[in-house]
């Protein structure tokens, strides 16, 4: 792999690692039961900072496209993310959201004309099977609404990734600026929902402010800046596979700080999803070893 590609991959991978910590921050630093407020506060200030930095505007049909992308990647996804994080263990929420790779594969076939390989079909099988095991009723009293929000968030983000690849970006607008507009549109969509269902926050202590600051600067500006810049340089499916780093981060943090644990079926579901996400790497290594074991051609 060229050094530039490896550096781009590493930088893009930082986004899901940062997002994996969102569940811990939500459960330990933010006011309880305020998913719409948390999502809006995460998106709008980050979008404003990006737009102030770039000072670029959209034209023509890109206003509508940015609104659609902002709804899928930010508004709906943030709502599902925080709603799930309030209702189910963070590690489980992150794993279900990481199943977006399966939906990306299916949507890429529909919207981008991408074909199915044997590896991709196996990944779908492992991914769907893992999700079924994770959401099996009766495991530790899991909240069905939390499970539903996590799966809807995975589908929303998958649609946003595929459409981002299909539409790319306007030539006279930077990726950072387009990301800022998406954050703004998605955040503005959330504002009336937050005001109607949760009201305006009136009593914020220093821990709440610390949590919101973390979500704005790291989860919003840094995370989405790295993410949207990186996914333009790789396939939609490859980008979605990086989502495995989010549940891994959330799982580690959940075990260290929240004393979270899974039942046997959940562990099996976890293994299935991680297998689905890392299967191409195994086939790639196998081909590499086979090629190196072949004798060099004689001169």
JSON list of C-alpha atoms in Angstrom, two decimals, residues 61-293:
[
{"chain": "A", "resi": 61, "resn": "UNK", "atom": "CA", "xyz": [-28.95, 21.69, -6.96]},
{"chain": "A", "resi": 62, "resn": "UNK", "atom": "CA", "xyz": [-26.27, 21.30, -4.31]},
{"chain": "A", "resi": 63, "resn": "UNK", "atom": "CA", "xyz": [-28.48, 23.03, -1.75]},
{"chain": "A", "resi": 64, "resn": "UNK", "atom": "CA", "xyz": [-30.96, 20.15, -1.96]},
{"chain": "A", "resi": 65, "resn": "UNK", "atom": "CA", "xyz": [-28.21, 17.51, -2.09]},
{"chain": "A", "resi": 66, "resn": "UNK", "atom": "CA", "xyz": [-26.53, 18.96, 0.99]},
{"chain": "A", "resi": 67, "resn": "UNK", "atom": "CA", "xyz": [-29.88, 18.94, 2.81]},
{"chain": "A", "resi": 68, "resn": "UNK", "atom": "CA", "xyz": [-30.42, 15.26, 1.95]},
{"chain": "A", "resi": 69, "resn": "UNK", "atom": "CA", "xyz": [-26.87, 14.35, 3.01]},
{"chain": "A", "resi": 70, "resn": "UNK", "atom": "CA", "xyz": [-27.21, 16.43, 6.16]},
{"chain": "A", "resi": 71, "resn": "UNK", "atom": "CA", "xyz": [-30.41, 14.61, 7.06]},
{"chain": "A", "resi": 72, "resn": "UNK", "atom": "CA", "xyz": [-28.95, 11.15, 6.51]},
{"chain": "A", "resi": 73, "resn": "UNK", "atom": "CA", "xyz": [-25.40, 11.65, 7.81]},
{"chain": "A", "resi": 74, "resn": "UNK", "atom": "CA", "xyz": [-26.17, 14.09, 10.62]},
{"chain": "A", "resi": 75, "resn": "UNK", "atom": "CA", "xyz": [-29.81, 14.73, 11.57]},
{"chain": "A", "resi": 76, "resn": "UNK", "atom": "CA", "xyz": [-31.30, 11.26, 11.49]},
{"chain": "A", "resi": 77, "resn": "UNK", "atom": "CA", "xyz": [-28.04, 9.48, 12.29]},
{"chain": "A", "resi": 78, "resn": "UNK", "atom": "CA", "xyz": [-27.24, 11.65, 15.33]},
{"chain": "A", "resi": 79, "resn": "UNK", "atom": "CA", "xyz": [-30.77, 11.22, 16.65]},
{"chain": "A", "resi": 80, "resn": "UNK", "atom": "CA", "xyz": [-30.54, 7.43, 16.37]},
{"chain": "A", "resi": 81, "resn": "UNK", "atom": "CA", "xyz": [-27.03, 7.37, 17.81]},
{"chain": "A", "resi": 82, "resn": "UNK", "atom": "CA", "xyz": [-27.90, 9.29, 20.97]},
{"chain": "A", "resi": 83, "resn": "UNK", "atom": "CA", "xyz": [-31.30, 7.65, 21.37]},
{"chain": "A", "resi": 84, "resn": "UNK", "atom": "CA", "xyz": [-29.62, 4.23, 21.21]},
{"chain": "A", "resi": 85, "resn": "UNK", "atom": "CA", "xyz": [-26.79, 5.27, 23.55]},
{"chain": "A", "resi": 86, "resn": "UNK", "atom": "CA", "xyz": [-29.33, 6.32, 26.21]},
{"chain": "A", "resi": 87, "resn": "UNK", "atom": "CA", "xyz": [-31.23, 3.00, 26.00]},
{"chain": "A", "resi": 88, "resn": "UNK", "atom": "CA", "xyz": [-28.74, 0.16, 25.45]},
{"chain": "A", "resi": 89, "resn": "UNK", "atom": "CA", "xyz": [-25.07, -0.51, 26.33]},
{"chain": "A", "resi": 90, "resn": "UNK", "atom": "CA", "xyz": [-22.71, 1.62, 24.26]},
{"chain": "A", "resi": 91, "resn": "UNK", "atom": "CA", "xyz": [-20.76, -1.34, 22.95]},
{"chain": "A", "resi": 92, "resn": "UNK", "atom": "CA", "xyz": [-23.94, -3.00, 21.66]},
{"chain": "A", "resi": 93, "resn": "UNK", "atom": "CA", "xyz": [-25.19, 0.25, 20.10]},
{"chain": "A", "resi": 94, "resn": "UNK", "atom": "CA", "xyz": [-21.88, 0.72, 18.31]},
{"chain": "A", "resi": 95, "resn": "UNK", "atom": "CA", "xyz": [-21.88, -2.85, 17.00]},
{"chain": "A", "resi": 96, "resn": "UNK", "atom": "CA", "xyz": [-25.37, -2.49, 15.56]},
{"chain": "A", "resi": 97, "resn": "UNK", "atom": "CA", "xyz": [-24.43, 0.84, 13.98]},
{"chain": "A", "resi": 98, "resn": "UNK", "atom": "CA", "xyz": [-21.34, -0.81, 12.49]},
{"chain": "A", "resi": 99, "resn": "UNK", "atom": "CA", "xyz": [-23.63, -3.17, 10.57]},
{"chain": "A", "resi": 100, "resn": "UNK", "atom": "CA", "xyz": [-23.90, -0.25, 8.15]},
{"chain": "A", "resi": 101, "resn": "UNK", "atom": "CA", "xyz": [-21.31, -2.09, 6.03]},
{"chain": "A", "resi": 102, "resn": "UNK", "atom": "CA", "xyz": [-23.99, -4.60, 5.05]},
{"chain": "A", "resi": 103, "resn": "UNK", "atom": "CA", "xyz": [-26.40, -1.86, 4.05]},
{"chain": "A", "resi": 104, "resn": "UNK", "atom": "CA", "xyz": [-23.66, -0.02, 2.15]},
{"chain": "A", "resi": 105, "resn": "UNK", "atom": "CA", "xyz": [-23.03, -3.15, 0.12]},
{"chain": "A", "resi": 106, "resn": "UNK", "atom": "CA", "xyz": [-26.69, -3.49, -0.79]},
{"chain": "A", "resi": 107, "resn": "UNK", "atom": "CA", "xyz": [-27.22, 0.21, -1.52]},
{"chain": "A", "resi": 108, "resn": "UNK", "atom": "CA", "xyz": [-24.02, 0.38, -3.61]},
{"chain": "A", "resi": 109, "resn": "UNK", "atom": "CA", "xyz": [-25.45, -2.35, -5.83]},
{"chain": "A", "resi": 110, "resn": "UNK", "atom": "CA", "xyz": [-28.60, -0.27, -6.31]},
{"chain": "A", "resi": 111, "resn": "UNK", "atom": "CA", "xyz": [-27.23, 3.29, -6.54]},
{"chain": "A", "resi": 112, "resn": "UNK", "atom": "CA", "xyz": [-23.65, 2.78, -7.80]},
{"chain": "A", "resi": 113, "resn": "UNK", "atom": "CA", "xyz": [-24.01, -0.40, -9.85]},
{"chain": "A", "resi": 114, "resn": "UNK", "atom": "CA", "xyz": [-21.38, -2.20, -7.78]},
{"chain": "A", "resi": 115, "resn": "UNK", "atom": "CA", "xyz": [-21.42, -5.97, -8.22]},
{"chain": "A", "resi": 116, "resn": "UNK", "atom": "CA", "xyz": [-21.40, -8.64, -5.52]},
{"chain": "A", "resi": 117, "resn": "UNK", "atom": "CA", "xyz": [-18.26, -10.72, -4.99]},
{"chain": "A", "resi": 118, "resn": "UNK", "atom": "CA", "xyz": [-18.10, -14.00, -3.08]},
{"chain": "A", "resi": 119, "resn": "UNK", "atom": "CA", "xyz": [-16.39, -12.17, -0.25]},
{"chain": "A", "resi": 120, "resn": "UNK", "atom": "CA", "xyz": [-19.13, -9.54, -0.18]},
{"chain": "A", "resi": 121, "resn": "UNK", "atom": "CA", "xyz": [-21.87, -12.16, -0.05]},
{"chain": "A", "resi": 122, "resn": "UNK", "atom": "CA", "xyz": [-20.12, -13.88, 2.87]},
{"chain": "A", "resi": 123, "resn": "UNK", "atom": "CA", "xyz": [-19.81, -10.55, 4.62]},
{"chain": "A", "resi": 124, "resn": "UNK", "atom": "CA", "xyz": [-23.53, -9.93, 4.25]},
{"chain": "A", "resi": 125, "resn": "UNK", "atom": "CA", "xyz": [-24.30, -13.36, 5.67]},
{"chain": "A", "resi": 126, "resn": "UNK", "atom": "CA", "xyz": [-22.08, -12.88, 8.70]},
{"chain": "A", "resi": 127, "resn": "UNK", "atom": "CA", "xyz": [-23.28, -9.31, 9.21]},
{"chain": "A", "resi": 128, "resn": "UNK", "atom": "CA", "xyz": [-27.00, -10.05, 9.06]},
{"chain": "A", "resi": 129, "resn": "UNK", "atom": "CA", "xyz": [-26.56, -13.17, 11.20]},
{"chain": "A", "resi": 130, "resn": "UNK", "atom": "CA", "xyz": [-24.63, -11.14, 13.78]},
{"chain": "A", "resi": 131, "resn": "UNK", "atom": "CA", "xyz": [-27.34, -8.50, 13.94]},
{"chain": "A", "resi": 132, "resn": "UNK", "atom": "CA", "xyz": [-30.03, -11.16, 14.43]},
{"chain": "A", "resi": 133, "resn": "UNK", "atom": "CA", "xyz": [-28.07, -12.67, 17.33]},
{"chain": "A", "resi": 134, "resn": "UNK", "atom": "CA", "xyz": [-27.47, -9.28, 18.90]},
{"chain": "A", "resi": 135, "resn": "UNK", "atom": "CA", "xyz": [-31.14, -8.30, 18.88]},
{"chain": "A", "resi": 136, "resn": "UNK", "atom": "CA", "xyz": [-32.50, -11.68, 20.01]},
{"chain": "A", "resi": 137, "resn": "UNK", "atom": "CA", "xyz": [-35.18, -10.91, 22.64]},
{"chain": "A", "resi": 138, "resn": "UNK", "atom": "CA", "xyz": [-34.62, -11.67, 26.30]},
{"chain": "A", "resi": 139, "resn": "UNK", "atom": "CA", "xyz": [-30.94, -10.79, 26.54]},
{"chain": "A", "resi": 140, "resn": "UNK", "atom": "CA", "xyz": [-30.33, -8.74, 29.68]},
{"chain": "A", "resi": 141, "resn": "UNK", "atom": "CA", "xyz": [-33.66, -6.91, 29.27]},
{"chain": "A", "resi": 142, "resn": "UNK", "atom": "CA", "xyz": [-32.52, -4.94, 26.23]},
{"chain": "A", "resi": 143, "resn": "UNK", "atom": "CA", "xyz": [-34.75, -2.03, 25.23]},
{"chain": "A", "resi": 144, "resn": "UNK", "atom": "CA", "xyz": [-36.39, -2.79, 21.82]},
{"chain": "A", "resi": 145, "resn": "UNK", "atom": "CA", "xyz": [-36.57, 0.94, 21.03]},
{"chain": "A", "resi": 146, "resn": "UNK", "atom": "CA", "xyz": [-32.82, 1.27, 21.58]},
{"chain": "A", "resi": 147, "resn": "UNK", "atom": "CA", "xyz": [-32.15, -1.65, 19.24]},
{"chain": "A", "resi": 148, "resn": "UNK", "atom": "CA", "xyz": [-34.45, -0.15, 16.60]},
{"chain": "A", "resi": 149, "resn": "UNK", "atom": "CA", "xyz": [-32.76, 3.26, 16.82]},
{"chain": "A", "resi": 150, "resn": "UNK", "atom": "CA", "xyz": [-29.33, 1.67, 16.37]},
{"chain": "A", "resi": 151, "resn": "UNK", "atom": "CA", "xyz": [-30.39, -0.28, 13.26]},
{"chain": "A", "resi": 152, "resn": "UNK", "atom": "CA", "xyz": [-32.13, 2.76, 11.75]},
{"chain": "A", "resi": 153, "resn": "UNK", "atom": "CA", "xyz": [-28.97, 4.79, 12.39]},
{"chain": "A", "resi": 154, "resn": "UNK", "atom": "CA", "xyz": [-26.90, 2.18, 10.55]},
{"chain": "A", "resi": 155, "resn": "UNK", "atom": "CA", "xyz": [-29.20, 2.35, 7.52]},
{"chain": "A", "resi": 156, "resn": "UNK", "atom": "CA", "xyz": [-29.21, 6.16, 7.56]},
{"chain": "A", "resi": 157, "resn": "UNK", "atom": "CA", "xyz": [-25.42, 6.42, 7.67]},
{"chain": "A", "resi": 158, "resn": "UNK", "atom": "CA", "xyz": [-25.07, 3.77, 4.96]},
{"chain": "A", "resi": 159, "resn": "UNK", "atom": "CA", "xyz": [-27.36, 5.73, 2.64]},
{"chain": "A", "resi": 160, "resn": "UNK", "atom": "CA", "xyz": [-25.38, 8.89, 3.38]},
{"chain": "A", "resi": 161, "resn": "UNK", "atom": "CA", "xyz": [-22.06, 7.21, 2.56]},
{"chain": "A", "resi": 162, "resn": "UNK", "atom": "CA", "xyz": [-23.27, 5.80, -0.75]},
{"chain": "A", "resi": 163, "resn": "UNK", "atom": "CA", "xyz": [-24.89, 9.07, -1.84]},
{"chain": "A", "resi": 164, "resn": "UNK", "atom": "CA", "xyz": [-21.73, 10.96, -0.85]},
{"chain": "A", "resi": 165, "resn": "UNK", "atom": "CA", "xyz": [-19.80, 8.73, -3.26]},
{"chain": "A", "resi": 166, "resn": "UNK", "atom": "CA", "xyz": [-22.42, 9.06, -5.98]},
{"chain": "A", "resi": 167, "resn": "UNK", "atom": "CA", "xyz": [-22.63, 12.86, -5.81]},
{"chain": "A", "resi": 168, "resn": "UNK", "atom": "CA", "xyz": [-18.97, 13.54, -4.81]},
{"chain": "A", "resi": 169, "resn": "UNK", "atom": "CA", "xyz": [-18.82, 17.33, -4.24]},
{"chain": "A", "resi": 170, "resn": "UNK", "atom": "CA", "xyz": [-19.10, 20.53, -6.29]},
{"chain": "A", "resi": 171, "resn": "UNK", "atom": "CA", "xyz": [-15.74, 21.51, -7.88]},
{"chain": "A", "resi": 172, "resn": "UNK", "atom": "CA", "xyz": [-15.72, 25.01, -6.38]},
{"chain": "A", "resi": 173, "resn": "UNK", "atom": "CA", "xyz": [-16.49, 23.94, -2.79]},
{"chain": "A", "resi": 174, "resn": "UNK", "atom": "CA", "xyz": [-14.01, 22.20, -0.47]},
{"chain": "A", "resi": 175, "resn": "UNK", "atom": "CA", "xyz": [-14.89, 18.98, 1.31]},
{"chain": "A", "resi": 176, "resn": "UNK", "atom": "CA", "xyz": [-14.60, 20.78, 4.66]},
{"chain": "A", "resi": 177, "resn": "UNK", "atom": "CA", "xyz": [-17.16, 23.37, 3.55]},
{"chain": "A", "resi": 178, "resn": "UNK", "atom": "CA", "xyz": [-19.57, 20.71, 2.27]},
{"chain": "A", "resi": 179, "resn": "UNK", "atom": "CA", "xyz": [-19.20, 18.91, 5.59]},
{"chain": "A", "resi": 180, "resn": "UNK", "atom": "CA", "xyz": [-19.99, 22.14, 7.41]},
{"chain": "A", "resi": 181, "resn": "UNK", "atom": "CA", "xyz": [-23.19, 22.62, 5.40]},
{"chain": "A", "resi": 182, "resn": "UNK", "atom": "CA", "xyz": [-24.24, 19.04, 6.14]},
{"chain": "A", "resi": 183, "resn": "UNK", "atom": "CA", "xyz": [-23.69, 19.61, 9.86]},
{"chain": "A", "resi": 184, "resn": "UNK", "atom": "CA", "xyz": [-25.70, 22.84, 9.71]},
{"chain": "A", "resi": 185, "resn": "UNK", "atom": "CA", "xyz": [-28.65, 21.35, 7.82]},
{"chain": "A", "resi": 186, "resn": "UNK", "atom": "CA", "xyz": [-28.70, 18.24, 9.99]},
{"chain": "A", "resi": 187, "resn": "UNK", "atom": "CA", "xyz": [-28.46, 20.28, 13.18]},
{"chain": "A", "resi": 188, "resn": "UNK", "atom": "CA", "xyz": [-31.20, 22.71, 12.14]},
{"chain": "A", "resi": 189, "resn": "UNK", "atom": "CA", "xyz": [-33.45, 19.74, 11.44]},
{"chain": "A", "resi": 190, "resn": "UNK", "atom": "CA", "xyz": [-32.94, 18.63, 15.04]},
{"chain": "A", "resi": 191, "resn": "UNK", "atom": "CA", "xyz": [-33.56, 21.98, 16.72]},
{"chain": "A", "resi": 192, "resn": "UNK", "atom": "CA", "xyz": [-37.40, 21.95, 16.65]},
{"chain": "A", "resi": 193, "resn": "UNK", "atom": "CA", "xyz": [-37.43, 18.32, 17.79]},
{"chain": "A", "resi": 194, "resn": "UNK", "atom": "CA", "xyz": [-35.15, 19.20, 20.70]},
{"chain": "A", "resi": 195, "resn": "UNK", "atom": "CA", "xyz": [-37.20, 22.24, 21.69]},
{"chain": "A", "resi": 196, "resn": "UNK", "atom": "CA", "xyz": [-40.53, 20.40, 21.44]},
{"chain": "A", "resi": 197, "resn": "UNK", "atom": "CA", "xyz": [-39.58, 17.21, 23.24]},
{"chain": "A", "resi": 198, "resn": "UNK", "atom": "CA", "xyz": [-36.84, 18.30, 25.65]},
{"chain": "A", "resi": 199, "resn": "UNK", "atom": "CA", "xyz": [-36.97, 22.08, 26.01]},
{"chain": "A", "resi": 200, "resn": "UNK", "atom": "CA", "xyz": [-34.01, 24.41, 26.44]},
{"chain": "A", "resi": 201, "resn": "UNK", "atom": "CA", "xyz": [-31.28, 23.21, 28.83]},
{"chain": "A", "resi": 202, "resn": "UNK", "atom": "CA", "xyz": [-31.37, 25.43, 31.92]},
{"chain": "A", "resi": 203, "resn": "UNK", "atom": "CA", "xyz": [-29.07, 23.75, 34.44]},
{"chain": "A", "resi": 204, "resn": "UNK", "atom": "CA", "xyz": [-25.74, 22.69, 32.95]},
{"chain": "A", "resi": 205, "resn": "UNK", "atom": "CA", "xyz": [-22.89, 21.84, 35.30]},
{"chain": "A", "resi": 206, "resn": "UNK", "atom": "CA", "xyz": [-19.17, 21.79, 34.32]},
{"chain": "A", "resi": 207, "resn": "UNK", "atom": "CA", "xyz": [-19.32, 18.09, 33.41]},
{"chain": "A", "resi": 208, "resn": "UNK", "atom": "CA", "xyz": [-22.18, 18.74, 30.97]},
{"chain": "A", "resi": 209, "resn": "UNK", "atom": "CA", "xyz": [-20.20, 21.56, 29.33]},
{"chain": "A", "resi": 210, "resn": "UNK", "atom": "CA", "xyz": [-17.14, 19.32, 29.11]},
{"chain": "A", "resi": 211, "resn": "UNK", "atom": "CA", "xyz": [-19.20, 16.61, 27.41]},
{"chain": "A", "resi": 212, "resn": "UNK", "atom": "CA", "xyz": [-20.75, 19.00, 24.90]},
{"chain": "A", "resi": 213, "resn": "UNK", "atom": "CA", "xyz": [-17.35, 20.53, 24.16]},
{"chain": "A", "resi": 214, "resn": "UNK", "atom": "CA", "xyz": [-15.94, 17.09, 23.47]},
{"chain": "A", "resi": 215, "resn": "UNK", "atom": "CA", "xyz": [-18.78, 16.25, 21.08]},
{"chain": "A", "resi": 216, "resn": "UNK", "atom": "CA", "xyz": [-18.48, 19.56, 19.21]},
{"chain": "A", "resi": 217, "resn": "UNK", "atom": "CA", "xyz": [-14.70, 19.75, 18.77]},
{"chain": "A", "resi": 218, "resn": "UNK", "atom": "CA", "xyz": [-13.67, 16.10, 18.56]},
{"chain": "A", "resi": 219, "resn": "UNK", "atom": "CA", "xyz": [-16.84, 14.28, 17.52]},
{"chain": "A", "resi": 220, "resn": "UNK", "atom": "CA", "xyz": [-18.01, 17.05, 15.16]},
{"chain": "A", "resi": 221, "resn": "UNK", "atom": "CA", "xyz": [-15.20, 19.19, 13.75]},
{"chain": "A", "resi": 222, "resn": "UNK", "atom": "CA", "xyz": [-12.33, 16.70, 13.89]},
{"chain": "A", "resi": 223, "resn": "UNK", "atom": "CA", "xyz": [-14.29, 13.47, 13.41]},
{"chain": "A", "resi": 224, "resn": "UNK", "atom": "CA", "xyz": [-16.45, 14.55, 10.48]},
{"chain": "A", "resi": 225, "resn": "UNK", "atom": "CA", "xyz": [-13.67, 16.60, 8.91]},
{"chain": "A", "resi": 226, "resn": "UNK", "atom": "CA", "xyz": [-11.46, 13.51, 8.74]},
{"chain": "A", "resi": 227, "resn": "UNK", "atom": "CA", "xyz": [-14.33, 11.21, 7.73]},
{"chain": "A", "resi": 228, "resn": "UNK", "atom": "CA", "xyz": [-15.71, 13.06, 4.72]},
{"chain": "A", "resi": 229, "resn": "UNK", "atom": "CA", "xyz": [-12.25, 13.93, 3.45]},
{"chain": "A", "resi": 230, "resn": "UNK", "atom": "CA", "xyz": [-11.22, 10.28, 3.67]},
{"chain": "A", "resi": 231, "resn": "UNK", "atom": "CA", "xyz": [-14.23, 8.50, 2.20]},
{"chain": "A", "resi": 232, "resn": "UNK", "atom": "CA", "xyz": [-13.84, 10.40, -1.08]},
{"chain": "A", "resi": 233, "resn": "UNK", "atom": "CA", "xyz": [-10.53, 8.56, -1.56]},
{"chain": "A", "resi": 234, "resn": "UNK", "atom": "CA", "xyz": [-11.84, 4.99, -1.09]},
{"chain": "A", "resi": 235, "resn": "UNK", "atom": "CA", "xyz": [-14.82, 2.86, -2.05]},
{"chain": "A", "resi": 236, "resn": "UNK", "atom": "CA", "xyz": [-18.05, 3.26, -0.10]},
{"chain": "A", "resi": 237, "resn": "UNK", "atom": "CA", "xyz": [-17.82, -0.32, 1.16]},
{"chain": "A", "resi": 238, "resn": "UNK", "atom": "CA", "xyz": [-14.18, 0.06, 2.27]},
{"chain": "A", "resi": 239, "resn": "UNK", "atom": "CA", "xyz": [-15.11, 3.23, 4.14]},
{"chain": "A", "resi": 240, "resn": "UNK", "atom": "CA", "xyz": [-17.97, 1.51, 5.90]},
{"chain": "A", "resi": 241, "resn": "UNK", "atom": "CA", "xyz": [-15.66, -1.30, 7.04]},
{"chain": "A", "resi": 242, "resn": "UNK", "atom": "CA", "xyz": [-13.75, 1.23, 9.13]},
{"chain": "A", "resi": 243, "resn": "UNK", "atom": "CA", "xyz": [-16.88, 1.33, 11.30]},
{"chain": "A", "resi": 244, "resn": "UNK", "atom": "CA", "xyz": [-15.53, -1.76, 13.09]},
{"chain": "A", "resi": 245, "resn": "UNK", "atom": "CA", "xyz": [-13.19, 0.57, 15.00]},
{"chain": "A", "resi": 246, "resn": "UNK", "atom": "CA", "xyz": [-16.17, 2.32, 16.61]},
{"chain": "A", "resi": 247, "resn": "UNK", "atom": "CA", "xyz": [-17.62, -0.76, 18.36]},
{"chain": "A", "resi": 248, "resn": "UNK", "atom": "CA", "xyz": [-14.15, -1.92, 19.33]},
{"chain": "A", "resi": 249, "resn": "UNK", "atom": "CA", "xyz": [-13.48, 1.44, 20.98]},
{"chain": "A", "resi": 250, "resn": "UNK", "atom": "CA", "xyz": [-16.91, 1.50, 22.63]},
{"chain": "A", "resi": 251, "resn": "UNK", "atom": "CA", "xyz": [-16.50, -2.07, 23.86]},
{"chain": "A", "resi": 252, "resn": "UNK", "atom": "CA", "xyz": [-13.11, -1.38, 25.45]},
{"chain": "A", "resi": 253, "resn": "UNK", "atom": "CA", "xyz": [-14.36, 1.81, 27.09]},
{"chain": "A", "resi": 254, "resn": "UNK", "atom": "CA", "xyz": [-17.56, 0.09, 28.22]},
{"chain": "A", "resi": 255, "resn": "UNK", "atom": "CA", "xyz": [-15.63, -2.69, 29.94]},
{"chain": "A", "resi": 256, "resn": "UNK", "atom": "CA", "xyz": [-13.15, -0.28, 31.53]},
{"chain": "A", "resi": 257, "resn": "UNK", "atom": "CA", "xyz": [-15.59, 2.37, 32.80]},
{"chain": "A", "resi": 258, "resn": "UNK", "atom": "CA", "xyz": [-19.16, 1.03, 32.68]},
{"chain": "A", "resi": 259, "resn": "UNK", "atom": "CA", "xyz": [-18.68, -2.62, 33.70]},
{"chain": "A", "resi": 260, "resn": "UNK", "atom": "CA", "xyz": [-20.68, -3.76, 30.66]},
{"chain": "A", "resi": 261, "resn": "UNK", "atom": "CA", "xyz": [-20.95, -7.42, 29.72]},
{"chain": "A", "resi": 262, "resn": "UNK", "atom": "CA", "xyz": [-22.63, -9.54, 27.02]},
{"chain": "A", "resi": 263, "resn": "UNK", "atom": "CA", "xyz": [-24.47, -12.83, 27.10]},
{"chain": "A", "resi": 264, "resn": "UNK", "atom": "CA", "xyz": [-23.31, -15.83, 25.00]},
{"chain": "A", "resi": 265, "resn": "UNK", "atom": "CA", "xyz": [-25.53, -15.01, 22.00]},
{"chain": "A", "resi": 266, "resn": "UNK", "atom": "CA", "xyz": [-24.34, -11.41, 22.03]},
{"chain": "A", "resi": 267, "resn": "UNK", "atom": "CA", "xyz": [-20.72, -12.53, 22.03]},
{"chain": "A", "resi": 268, "resn": "UNK", "atom": "CA", "xyz": [-21.47, -14.80, 19.08]},
{"chain": "A", "resi": 269, "resn": "UNK", "atom": "CA", "xyz": [-23.21, -11.93, 17.30]},
{"chain": "A", "resi": 270, "resn": "UNK", "atom": "CA", "xyz": [-20.21, -9.71, 17.99]},
{"chain": "A", "resi": 271, "resn": "UNK", "atom": "CA", "xyz": [-17.90, -12.31, 16.48]},
{"chain": "A", "resi": 272, "resn": "UNK", "atom": "CA", "xyz": [-20.10, -12.61, 13.37]},
{"chain": "A", "resi": 273, "resn": "UNK", "atom": "CA", "xyz": [-20.15, -8.86, 12.75]},
{"chain": "A", "resi": 274, "resn": "UNK", "atom": "CA", "xyz": [-16.41, -8.46, 13.30]},
{"chain": "A", "resi": 275, "resn": "UNK", "atom": "CA", "xyz": [-15.81, -11.41, 10.94]},
{"chain": "A", "resi": 276, "resn": "UNK", "atom": "CA", "xyz": [-17.98, -9.73, 8.32]},
{"chain": "A", "resi": 277, "resn": "UNK", "atom": "CA", "xyz": [-16.07, -6.48, 8.65]},
{"chain": "A", "resi": 278, "resn": "UNK", "atom": "CA", "xyz": [-12.58, -8.02, 8.53]},
{"chain": "A", "resi": 279, "resn": "UNK", "atom": "CA", "xyz": [-13.13, -10.87, 6.05]},
{"chain": "A", "resi": 280, "resn": "UNK", "atom": "CA", "xyz": [-11.57, -9.06, 3.05]},
{"chain": "A", "resi": 281, "resn": "UNK", "atom": "CA", "xyz": [-8.36, -8.59, 5.01]},
{"chain": "A", "resi": 282, "resn": "UNK", "atom": "CA", "xyz": [-8.09, -12.35, 5.52]},
{"chain": "A", "resi": 283, "resn": "UNK", "atom": "CA", "xyz": [-8.56, -13.09, 1.81]},
{"chain": "A", "resi": 284, "resn": "UNK", "atom": "CA", "xyz": [-6.07, -10.36, 0.92]},
{"chain": "A", "resi": 285, "resn": "UNK", "atom": "CA", "xyz": [-3.43, -11.81, 3.23]},
{"chain": "A", "resi": 286, "resn": "UNK", "atom": "CA", "xyz": [-4.07, -15.29, 1.83]},
{"chain": "A", "resi": 287, "resn": "UNK", "atom": "CA", "xyz": [-3.52, -14.07, -1.74]},
{"chain": "A", "resi": 288, "resn": "UNK", "atom": "CA", "xyz": [-0.39, -12.20, -0.67]},
{"chain": "A", "resi": 289, "resn": "UNK", "atom": "CA", "xyz": [1.10, -15.31, 0.98]},
{"chain": "A", "resi": 290, "resn": "UNK", "atom": "CA", "xyz": [0.23, -17.43, -2.08]},
{"chain": "A", "resi": 291, "resn": "UNK", "atom": "CA", "xyz": [1.91, -14.97, -4.41]},
{"chain": "A", "resi": 292, "resn": "UNK", "atom": "CA", "xyz": [5.08, -14.82, -2.30]},
{"chain": "A", "resi": 293, "resn": "UNK", "atom": "CA", "xyz": [5.27, -18.62, -2.14]}
]
